PDB file of C-alpha atoms in Angstrom:
ATOM      1  CA  MET Y 288     -13.829 -17.921 -95.746  1.00 88.00           C
ATOM      2  CA  LYS Y 289     -17.148 -16.102 -95.781  1.00 91.00           C
ATOM      3  CA  VAL Y 290     -17.214 -12.350 -95.088  1.00 93.00           C
ATOM      4  CA  GLU Y 291     -20.474 -10.393 -94.908  1.00 95.00           C
ATOM      5  CA  ILE Y 292     -20.559  -6.590 -94.679  1.00 97.00           C
ATOM      6  CA  HIS Y 293     -23.539  -4.943 -92.999  1.00 97.00           C
ATOM      7  CA  ARG Y 294     -24.018  -1.242 -93.637  1.00 98.00           C
ATOM      8  CA  SER Y 295     -24.853   1.280 -90.964  1.00 98.00           C
ATOM      9  CA  ASP Y 296     -28.027   2.360 -92.772  1.00 97.00           C
ATOM     10  CA  GLN Y 297     -29.239  -1.260 -92.905  1.00 97.00           C
ATOM     11  CA  ARG Y 298     -29.615  -1.304 -89.135  1.00 98.00           C
ATOM     12  CA  ALA Y 299     -33.095  -0.911 -87.667  1.00 97.00           C
ATOM     13  CA  ARG Y 300     -33.910   2.466 -86.141  1.00 97.00           C
ATOM     14  CA  ALA Y 301     -35.937   3.250 -83.027  1.00 96.00           C
ATOM     15  CA  SER Y 302     -36.847   6.812 -82.043  1.00 96.00           C
ATOM     16  CA  TYR Y 303     -38.565   7.845 -78.817  1.00 95.00           C
ATOM     17  CA  GLY Y 304     -37.579  11.512 -78.785  1.00 94.00           C
ATOM     18  CA  TRP Y 305     -35.393  11.216 -75.688  1.00 96.00           C
ATOM     19  CA  LEU Y 306     -33.737   8.001 -76.927  1.00 97.00           C
ATOM     20  CA  GLU Y 307     -32.479   7.117 -80.405  1.00 97.00           C
ATOM     21  CA  ALA Y 308     -31.190   3.626 -81.187  1.00 98.00           C
ATOM     22  CA  ARG Y 309     -29.819   1.568 -84.064  1.00 98.00           C
ATOM     23  CA  TYR Y 310     -30.116  -2.222 -83.905  1.00 98.00           C
ATOM     24  CA  SER Y 311     -27.754  -4.552 -85.772  1.00 98.00           C
ATOM     25  CA  PHE Y 312     -29.860  -7.589 -84.803  1.00 98.00           C
ATOM     26  CA  SER Y 313     -33.497  -8.268 -83.934  1.00 98.00           C
ATOM     27  CA  PHE Y 314     -34.413  -6.326 -80.797  1.00 97.00           C
ATOM     28  CA  ALA Y 315     -37.563  -5.053 -79.066  1.00 94.00           C
ATOM     29  CA  ASP Y 316     -40.232  -4.480 -81.771  1.00 93.00           C
ATOM     30  CA  TYR Y 317     -37.766  -5.099 -84.605  1.00 95.00           C
ATOM     31  CA  PHE Y 318     -37.550  -8.662 -85.920  1.00 96.00           C
ATOM     32  CA  ASN Y 319     -35.474  -9.833 -88.860  1.00 95.00           C
ATOM     33  CA  PRO Y 320     -35.312 -13.638 -89.220  1.00 95.00           C
ATOM     34  CA  VAL Y 321     -31.931 -13.465 -90.986  1.00 94.00           C
ATOM     35  CA  ARG Y 322     -30.446 -10.977 -88.491  1.00 96.00           C
ATOM     36  CA  GLU Y 323     -31.235 -12.530 -85.111  1.00 97.00           C
ATOM     37  CA  ARG Y 324     -27.643 -12.901 -83.893  1.00 97.00           C
ATOM     38  CA  PHE Y 325     -24.049 -13.631 -84.854  1.00 97.00           C
ATOM     39  CA  GLY Y 326     -23.011 -16.799 -83.063  1.00 97.00           C
ATOM     40  CA  VAL Y 327     -23.417 -16.055 -79.355  1.00 98.00           C
ATOM     41  CA  VAL Y 328     -23.708 -12.279 -79.949  1.00 98.00           C
ATOM     42  CA  ARG Y 329     -27.404 -11.597 -79.470  1.00 98.00           C
ATOM     43  CA  VAL Y 330     -27.449  -7.771 -79.429  1.00 98.00           C
ATOM     44  CA  LEU Y 331     -25.313  -4.986 -80.883  1.00 98.00           C
ATOM     45  CA  ASN Y 332     -27.083  -1.682 -80.264  1.00 98.00           C
ATOM     46  CA  GLU Y 333     -25.917   1.900 -80.682  1.00 98.00           C
ATOM     47  CA  VAL Y 334     -27.924   4.185 -78.396  1.00 98.00           C
ATOM     48  CA  SER Y 335     -28.119   7.954 -77.886  1.00 98.00           C
ATOM     49  CA  LEU Y 336     -29.733   8.978 -74.581  1.00 98.00           C
ATOM     50  CA  SER Y 337     -30.731  12.626 -74.102  1.00 97.00           C
ATOM     51  CA  GLY Y 338     -29.581  14.553 -71.044  1.00 97.00           C
ATOM     52  CA  GLY Y 339     -31.905  14.344 -68.054  1.00 95.00           C
ATOM     53  CA  HIS Y 340     -33.398  11.000 -69.082  1.00 96.00           C
ATOM     54  CA  ALA Y 341     -33.141   7.365 -68.023  1.00 96.00           C
ATOM     55  CA  THR Y 342     -34.538   4.064 -69.211  1.00 96.00           C
ATOM     56  CA  ALA Y 343     -37.030   2.223 -67.016  1.00 95.00           C
ATOM     57  CA  LEU Y 344     -35.664  -0.394 -64.647  1.00 96.00           C
ATOM     58  CA  HIS Y 345     -35.423  -3.734 -66.446  1.00 96.00           C
ATOM     59  CA  THR Y 346     -34.145  -7.181 -65.484  1.00 97.00           C
ATOM     60  CA  HIS Y 347     -31.484  -9.217 -67.284  1.00 97.00           C
ATOM     61  CA  THR Y 348     -30.819 -12.923 -66.722  1.00 98.00           C
ATOM     62  CA  ASN Y 349     -28.191 -15.265 -68.162  1.00 98.00           C
ATOM     63  CA  MET Y 350     -26.549 -12.695 -70.396  1.00 98.00           C
ATOM     64  CA  GLU Y 351     -23.105 -11.077 -70.586  1.00 98.00           C
ATOM     65  CA  ILE Y 352     -23.725  -7.363 -71.240  1.00 98.00           C
ATOM     66  CA  ILE Y 353     -20.943  -5.053 -72.388  1.00 98.00           C
ATOM     67  CA  THR Y 354     -21.486  -1.282 -72.349  1.00 98.00           C
ATOM     68  CA  ILE Y 355     -19.077   1.182 -73.992  1.00 98.00           C
ATOM     69  CA  PRO Y 356     -19.777   4.950 -73.964  1.00 98.00           C
ATOM     70  CA  LEU Y 357     -18.775   6.551 -77.276  1.00 97.00           C
ATOM     71  CA  LYS Y 358     -19.517  10.149 -76.282  1.00 96.00           C
ATOM     72  CA  GLY Y 359     -20.251  11.358 -72.768  1.00 96.00           C
ATOM     73  CA  ASP Y 360     -20.604   9.460 -69.500  1.00 97.00           C
ATOM     74  CA  LEU Y 361     -23.371   6.981 -68.703  1.00 97.00           C
ATOM     75  CA  GLU Y 362     -24.787   6.062 -65.308  1.00 97.00           C
ATOM     76  CA  GLN Y 363     -26.133   2.635 -64.497  1.00 96.00           C
ATOM     77  CA  LEU Y 364     -28.650   2.485 -61.654  1.00 94.00           C
ATOM     78  CA  ASP Y 365     -29.821  -0.711 -59.970  1.00 90.00           C
ATOM     79  CA  ALA Y 366     -32.976  -1.634 -58.079  1.00 89.00           C
ATOM     80  CA  ASN Y 367     -31.247  -0.954 -54.731  1.00 86.00           C
ATOM     81  CA  GLY Y 368     -30.382   2.620 -55.657  1.00 86.00           C
ATOM     82  CA  ASN Y 369     -26.704   1.942 -56.357  1.00 88.00           C
ATOM     83  CA  ARG Y 370     -25.053   3.996 -59.116  1.00 92.00           C
ATOM     84  CA  ASP Y 371     -22.135   3.089 -61.368  1.00 94.00           C
ATOM     85  CA  LEU Y 372     -20.720   5.831 -63.594  1.00 97.00           C
ATOM     86  CA  ILE Y 373     -19.259   4.493 -66.865  1.00 97.00           C
ATOM     87  CA  ARG Y 374     -17.069   7.213 -68.330  1.00 96.00           C
ATOM     88  CA  GLU Y 375     -16.100   7.737 -71.943  1.00 96.00           C
ATOM     89  CA  GLY Y 376     -12.958   5.615 -72.370  1.00 96.00           C
ATOM     90  CA  GLU Y 377     -14.256   2.882 -70.052  1.00 97.00           C
ATOM     91  CA  VAL Y 378     -16.029  -0.418 -70.675  1.00 97.00           C
ATOM     92  CA  GLN Y 379     -18.387  -2.172 -68.267  1.00 98.00           C
ATOM     93  CA  LEU Y 380     -19.101  -5.909 -68.229  1.00 98.00           C
ATOM     94  CA  LEU Y 381     -22.266  -7.003 -66.448  1.00 97.00           C
ATOM     95  CA  SER Y 382     -22.671 -10.764 -65.968  1.00 97.00           C
ATOM     96  CA  ALA Y 383     -26.396 -11.016 -65.273  1.00 97.00           C
ATOM     97  CA  GLY Y 384     -26.471 -14.669 -64.210  1.00 97.00           C
ATOM     98  CA  THR Y 385     -29.482 -15.412 -62.000  1.00 98.00           C
ATOM     99  CA  GLY Y 386     -30.783 -11.885 -62.524  1.00 97.00           C
ATOM    100  CA  ILE Y 387     -30.014  -8.202 -62.041  1.00 96.00           C
ATOM    101  CA  THR Y 388     -32.303  -5.175 -62.436  1.00 97.00           C
ATOM    102  CA  VAL Y 389     -30.793  -1.981 -63.856  1.00 97.00           C
ATOM    103  CA  SER Y 390     -31.479   1.282 -65.670  1.00 97.00           C
ATOM    104  CA  GLU Y 391     -29.250   3.341 -67.980  1.00 97.00           C
ATOM    105  CA  ALA Y 392     -29.297   7.057 -67.145  1.00 97.00           C
ATOM    106  CA  ASN Y 393     -27.888  10.337 -68.427  1.00 96.00           C
ATOM    107  CA  LEU Y 394     -28.766  12.560 -65.480  1.00 91.00           C
ATOM    108  CA  LEU Y 395     -25.447  14.369 -64.986  1.00 87.00           C
ATOM    109  CA  SER Y 396     -25.334  16.244 -68.290  1.00 87.00           C
ATOM    110  CA  GLY Y 397     -27.620  18.232 -70.527  1.00 90.00           C
ATOM    111  CA  GLU Y 398     -25.907  16.742 -73.578  1.00 94.00           C
ATOM    112  CA  PRO Y 399     -26.772  13.399 -75.209  1.00 96.00           C
ATOM    113  CA  CYS Y 400     -24.707  10.360 -74.262  1.00 97.00           C
ATOM    114  CA  SER Y 401     -24.085   7.795 -76.990  1.00 98.00           C
ATOM    115  CA  PHE Y 402     -22.994   4.251 -76.212  1.00 98.00           C
ATOM    116  CA  LEU Y 403     -22.724   0.734 -77.569  1.00 98.00           C
ATOM    117  CA  GLN Y 404     -24.355  -2.167 -75.784  1.00 98.00           C
ATOM    118  CA  ILE Y 405     -23.531  -5.759 -76.669  1.00 98.00           C
ATOM    119  CA  TRP Y 406     -25.288  -8.837 -75.284  1.00 98.00           C
ATOM    120  CA  ILE Y 407     -23.530 -12.207 -75.417  1.00 98.00           C
ATOM    121  CA  PHE Y 408     -24.994 -15.557 -74.362  1.00 98.00           C
ATOM    122  CA  PRO Y 409     -22.918 -17.041 -71.500  1.00 98.00           C
ATOM    123  CA  GLU Y 410     -21.272 -20.442 -71.581  1.00 97.00           C
ATOM    124  CA  THR Y 411     -22.675 -21.247 -68.115  1.00 95.00           C
ATOM    125  CA  LYS Y 412     -26.108 -20.160 -66.883  1.00 97.00           C
ATOM    126  CA  HIS Y 413     -27.480 -19.270 -63.434  1.00 97.00           C
ATOM    127  CA  THR Y 414     -24.230 -17.911 -61.991  1.00 97.00           C
ATOM    128  CA  ASN Y 415     -24.053 -15.121 -59.416  1.00 97.00           C
ATOM    129  CA  PRO Y 416     -24.420 -11.642 -60.946  1.00 96.00           C
ATOM    130  CA  GLU Y 417     -21.219  -9.597 -61.203  1.00 95.00           C
ATOM    131  CA  VAL Y 418     -20.301  -6.151 -62.523  1.00 96.00           C
ATOM    132  CA  ASP Y 419     -16.793  -5.036 -63.464  1.00 96.00           C
ATOM    133  CA  LYS Y 420     -15.317  -2.057 -65.305  1.00 96.00           C
ATOM    134  CA  LEU Y 421     -12.093  -1.196 -67.115  1.00 96.00           C
ATOM    135  CA  ALA Y 422     -10.552   2.108 -68.233  1.00 96.00           C
ATOM    136  CA  TYR Y 423      -8.984   1.226 -71.579  1.00 94.00           C
ATOM    137  CA  ASN Y 424      -8.093   4.471 -73.393  1.00 88.00           C
ATOM    138  CA  ALA Y 425      -4.701   4.910 -71.730  1.00 85.00           C
ATOM    139  CA  LEU Y 426      -3.858   1.275 -72.569  1.00 88.00           C
ATOM    140  CA  VAL Y 427      -4.514   1.494 -76.324  1.00 91.00           C
ATOM    141  CA  ARG Y 428      -1.474   1.647 -78.640  1.00 94.00           C
ATOM    142  CA  LYS Y 429      -1.760   2.482 -82.346  1.00 95.00           C
ATOM    143  CA  ASN Y 430      -2.008  -0.513 -84.695  1.00 96.00           C
ATOM    144  CA  ILE Y 431      -1.933  -3.056 -81.837  1.00 96.00           C
ATOM    145  CA  PRO Y 432      -5.229  -4.713 -80.810  1.00 96.00           C
ATOM    146  CA  ARG Y 433      -5.899  -3.991 -77.127  1.00 97.00           C
ATOM    147  CA  LEU Y 434      -7.578  -6.919 -75.375  1.00 97.00           C
ATOM    148  CA  ILE Y 435     -10.375  -5.673 -73.104  1.00 97.00           C
ATOM    149  CA  VAL Y 436     -12.545  -8.801 -72.605  1.00 98.00           C
ATOM    150  CA  SER Y 437     -11.366 -12.408 -72.310  1.00 98.00           C
ATOM    151  CA  PRO Y 438     -12.491 -15.753 -70.832  1.00 97.00           C
ATOM    152  CA  ASP Y 439      -9.203 -15.867 -68.895  1.00 93.00           C
ATOM    153  CA  LYS Y 440      -8.328 -14.057 -65.683  1.00 86.00           C
ATOM    154  CA  LYS Y 441      -5.772 -11.390 -66.606  1.00 84.00           C
ATOM    155  CA  SER Y 442      -4.801  -8.012 -65.232  1.00 84.00           C
ATOM    156  CA  SER Y 443      -6.365  -5.021 -67.023  1.00 90.00           C
ATOM    157  CA  VAL Y 444      -8.850  -7.297 -68.825  1.00 96.00           C
ATOM    158  CA  LEU Y 445     -12.503  -8.015 -68.026  1.00 97.00           C
ATOM    159  CA  ARG Y 446     -13.338 -11.706 -67.624  1.00 97.00           C
ATOM    160  CA  ILE Y 447     -16.390 -12.922 -69.553  1.00 98.00           C
ATOM    161  CA  ARG Y 448     -18.285 -16.161 -68.966  1.00 98.00           C
ATOM    162  CA  GLN Y 449     -17.920 -17.283 -72.569  1.00 98.00           C
ATOM    163  CA  GLN Y 450     -15.151 -18.379 -74.964  1.00 97.00           C
ATOM    164  CA  ALA Y 451     -15.053 -14.854 -76.364  1.00 98.00           C
ATOM    165  CA  TRP Y 452     -12.423 -12.162 -76.832  1.00 98.00           C
ATOM    166  CA  MET Y 453     -12.955  -8.452 -77.463  1.00 98.00           C
ATOM    167  CA  TYR Y 454     -10.407  -5.904 -78.639  1.00 98.00           C
ATOM    168  CA  ILE Y 455     -10.211  -2.154 -79.294  1.00 97.00           C
ATOM    169  CA  LEU Y 456      -7.940  -1.245 -82.209  1.00 97.00           C
ATOM    170  CA  ASP Y 457      -6.791   2.209 -83.342  1.00 97.00           C
ATOM    171  CA  MET Y 458      -5.278   2.115 -86.852  1.00 98.00           C
ATOM    172  CA  ASP Y 459      -3.175   4.613 -88.788  1.00 98.00           C
ATOM    173  CA  LYS Y 460      -4.022   5.193 -92.446  1.00 98.00           C
ATOM    174  CA  GLY Y 461      -2.413   2.442 -94.535  1.00 97.00           C
ATOM    175  CA  SER Y 462      -1.719   0.150 -91.587  1.00 98.00           C
ATOM    176  CA  GLY Y 463      -2.831  -3.477 -91.640  1.00 97.00           C
ATOM    177  CA  LEU Y 464      -3.979  -6.117 -89.183  1.00 96.00           C
ATOM    178  CA  ASP Y 465      -3.595  -9.849 -89.763  1.00 96.00           C
ATOM    179  CA  TYR Y 466      -5.973 -11.233 -87.133  1.00 96.00           C
ATOM    180  CA  GLN Y 467      -5.569 -14.863 -86.044  1.00 96.00           C
ATOM    181  CA  LEU Y 468      -8.416 -16.457 -84.084  1.00 97.00           C
ATOM    182  CA  ASN Y 469      -7.716 -17.519 -80.511  1.00 97.00           C
ATOM    183  CA  ARG Y 470      -9.988 -20.563 -80.799  1.00 96.00           C
ATOM    184  CA  THR Y 471     -10.915 -22.901 -83.654  1.00 94.00           C
ATOM    185  CA  GLY Y 472     -14.619 -22.741 -84.466  1.00 92.00           C
ATOM    186  CA  ASN Y 473     -15.028 -19.100 -83.520  1.00 97.00           C
ATOM    187  CA  GLY Y 474     -16.160 -16.346 -85.851  1.00 97.00           C
ATOM    188  CA  LEU Y 475     -15.205 -12.678 -85.947  1.00 97.00           C
ATOM    189  CA  LEU Y 476     -17.504  -9.642 -85.826  1.00 98.00           C
ATOM    190  CA  VAL Y 477     -15.879  -6.237 -86.368  1.00 98.00           C
ATOM    191  CA  PHE Y 478     -17.701  -2.939 -85.785  1.00 98.00           C
ATOM    192  CA  VAL Y 479     -16.118   0.189 -87.271  1.00 98.00           C
ATOM    193  CA  ILE Y 480     -16.529   2.911 -84.652  1.00 98.00           C
ATOM    194  CA  GLU Y 481     -14.697   5.527 -86.723  1.00 98.00           C
ATOM    195  CA  GLY Y 482     -12.896   5.612 -90.067  1.00 98.00           C
ATOM    196  CA  GLU Y 483     -12.859   3.211 -92.995  1.00 98.00           C
ATOM    197  CA  VAL Y 484     -11.135  -0.120 -93.680  1.00 98.00           C
ATOM    198  CA  ASN Y 485     -10.787  -2.717 -96.434  1.00 97.00           C
ATOM    199  CA  VAL Y 486     -11.526  -6.394 -95.826  1.00 95.00           C
ATOM    200  CA  ALA Y 487     -11.795  -9.232 -98.374  1.00 89.00           C
ATOM    201  CA  GLY Y 488     -11.972  -6.729-101.231  1.00 88.00           C
ATOM    202  CA  GLY Y 489     -14.785  -4.687 -99.678  1.00 93.00           C
ATOM    203  CA  GLN Y 490     -14.844  -1.240 -98.098  1.00 97.00           C
ATOM    204  CA  VAL Y 491     -16.247  -0.985 -94.577  1.00 98.00           C
ATOM    205  CA  HIS Y 492     -17.208   2.511 -93.429  1.00 98.00           C
ATOM    206  CA  ARG Y 493     -17.950   4.277 -90.146  1.00 98.00           C
ATOM    207  CA  ARG Y 494     -20.589   2.385 -88.124  1.00 98.00           C
ATOM    208  CA  ASP Y 495     -20.618  -0.500 -90.635  1.00 98.00           C
ATOM    209  CA  SER Y 496     -19.734  -3.987 -89.442  1.00 98.00           C
ATOM    210  CA  PHE Y 497     -18.442  -7.163 -91.021  1.00 97.00           C
ATOM    211  CA  GLU Y 498     -18.683 -10.805 -90.003  1.00 97.00           C
ATOM    212  CA  MET Y 499     -16.177 -13.548 -90.825  1.00 96.00           C
ATOM    213  CA  ARG Y 500     -16.978 -17.254 -90.697  1.00 95.00           C
ATOM    214  CA  GLY Y 501     -15.210 -20.414 -91.790  1.00 93.00           C
ATOM    215  CA  ALA Y 502     -11.606 -19.213 -91.496  1.00 93.00           C
ATOM    216  CA  ASP Y 503      -9.021 -18.803 -88.763  1.00 94.00           C
ATOM    217  CA  ARG Y 504      -7.557 -15.473 -89.901  1.00 94.00           C
ATOM    218  CA  VAL Y 505      -8.440 -12.293 -91.779  1.00 95.00           C
ATOM    219  CA  THR Y 506      -6.525  -9.213 -92.955  1.00 96.00           C
ATOM    220  CA  VAL Y 507      -7.872  -5.691 -92.434  1.00 97.00           C
ATOM    221  CA  VAL Y 508      -6.259  -2.567 -93.961  1.00 98.00           C
ATOM    222  CA  ALA Y 509      -7.103   0.987 -92.870  1.00 98.00           C
ATOM    223  CA  ARG Y 510      -8.057   3.361 -95.707  1.00 97.00           C
ATOM    224  CA  GLU Y 511      -7.893   6.219 -93.187  1.00 98.00           C
ATOM    225  CA  GLU Y 512      -7.421   6.553 -89.438  1.00 98.00           C
ATOM    226  CA  ALA Y 513      -9.856   4.138 -87.843  1.00 98.00           C
ATOM    227  CA  ARG Y 514     -11.052   2.757 -84.522  1.00 97.00           C
ATOM    228  CA  LEU Y 515     -12.433  -0.795 -84.544  1.00 98.00           C
ATOM    229  CA  LEU Y 516     -14.163  -3.024 -82.036  1.00 98.00           C
ATOM    230  CA  LEU Y 517     -13.413  -6.716 -82.625  1.00 98.00           C
ATOM    231  CA  PHE Y 518     -15.497  -9.569 -81.177  1.00 97.00           C
ATOM    232  CA  GLU Y 519     -14.234 -13.121 -81.513  1.00 98.00           C
ATOM    233  CA  VAL Y 520     -17.027 -15.458 -80.420  1.00 98.00           C
ATOM    234  CA  PRO Y 521     -18.260 -19.050 -80.845  1.00 97.00           C
ATOM    235  CA  GLU Y 522     -20.325 -19.338 -84.014  1.00 93.00           C
ATOM    236  CA  ASP Y 523     -22.882 -21.615 -82.314  1.00 79.00           C
TER     237      ASP Y 523
END
């Protein structure tokens, strides 16, 4: 088993005044040849968007895009003027397929909205674009991983066009998770939203992440109350 820990302060930083971002992998003007992706995860960005601002319209193709507000509510606008409000406690999955043009906006509040955005390469390209959303907060139970994204059609789960699974996990101090992969050949990327955990003898802090390759299970122990985001994805 190989476990790599990546610290929050090792992420690239972008600052535009009205938008602040941290990049875990190469993105926009930031390029790191050893941090281009993890398996099929191409992007893991943490973004803070000031109130009254929006990004320019931009087009995505052949990408599965997951957006999770961490603080505040985020609007997504499309080229036809449609609006989708993604509230704190919800997750949106946008399957871009043949192409969709969108903008992220924080026009309903004077306070900054912070969110995670994850891009995952799809298993099948050139499909019809789709957008779906799930309210997950009421479904989360302490110390039990809550499945929010899956390749299978299930109730209260978003279906992704990839052999990938995503979970939200709230942990009590001292609790442990023995995670078993759903699929041989996958790897595991864990992002610590809040709190601190131990994995493979290392401490992983708030906004750090760790990546596991070459094993089918890993044990995580919470050093304090923690919220984790787990991505199980194909390594290649």
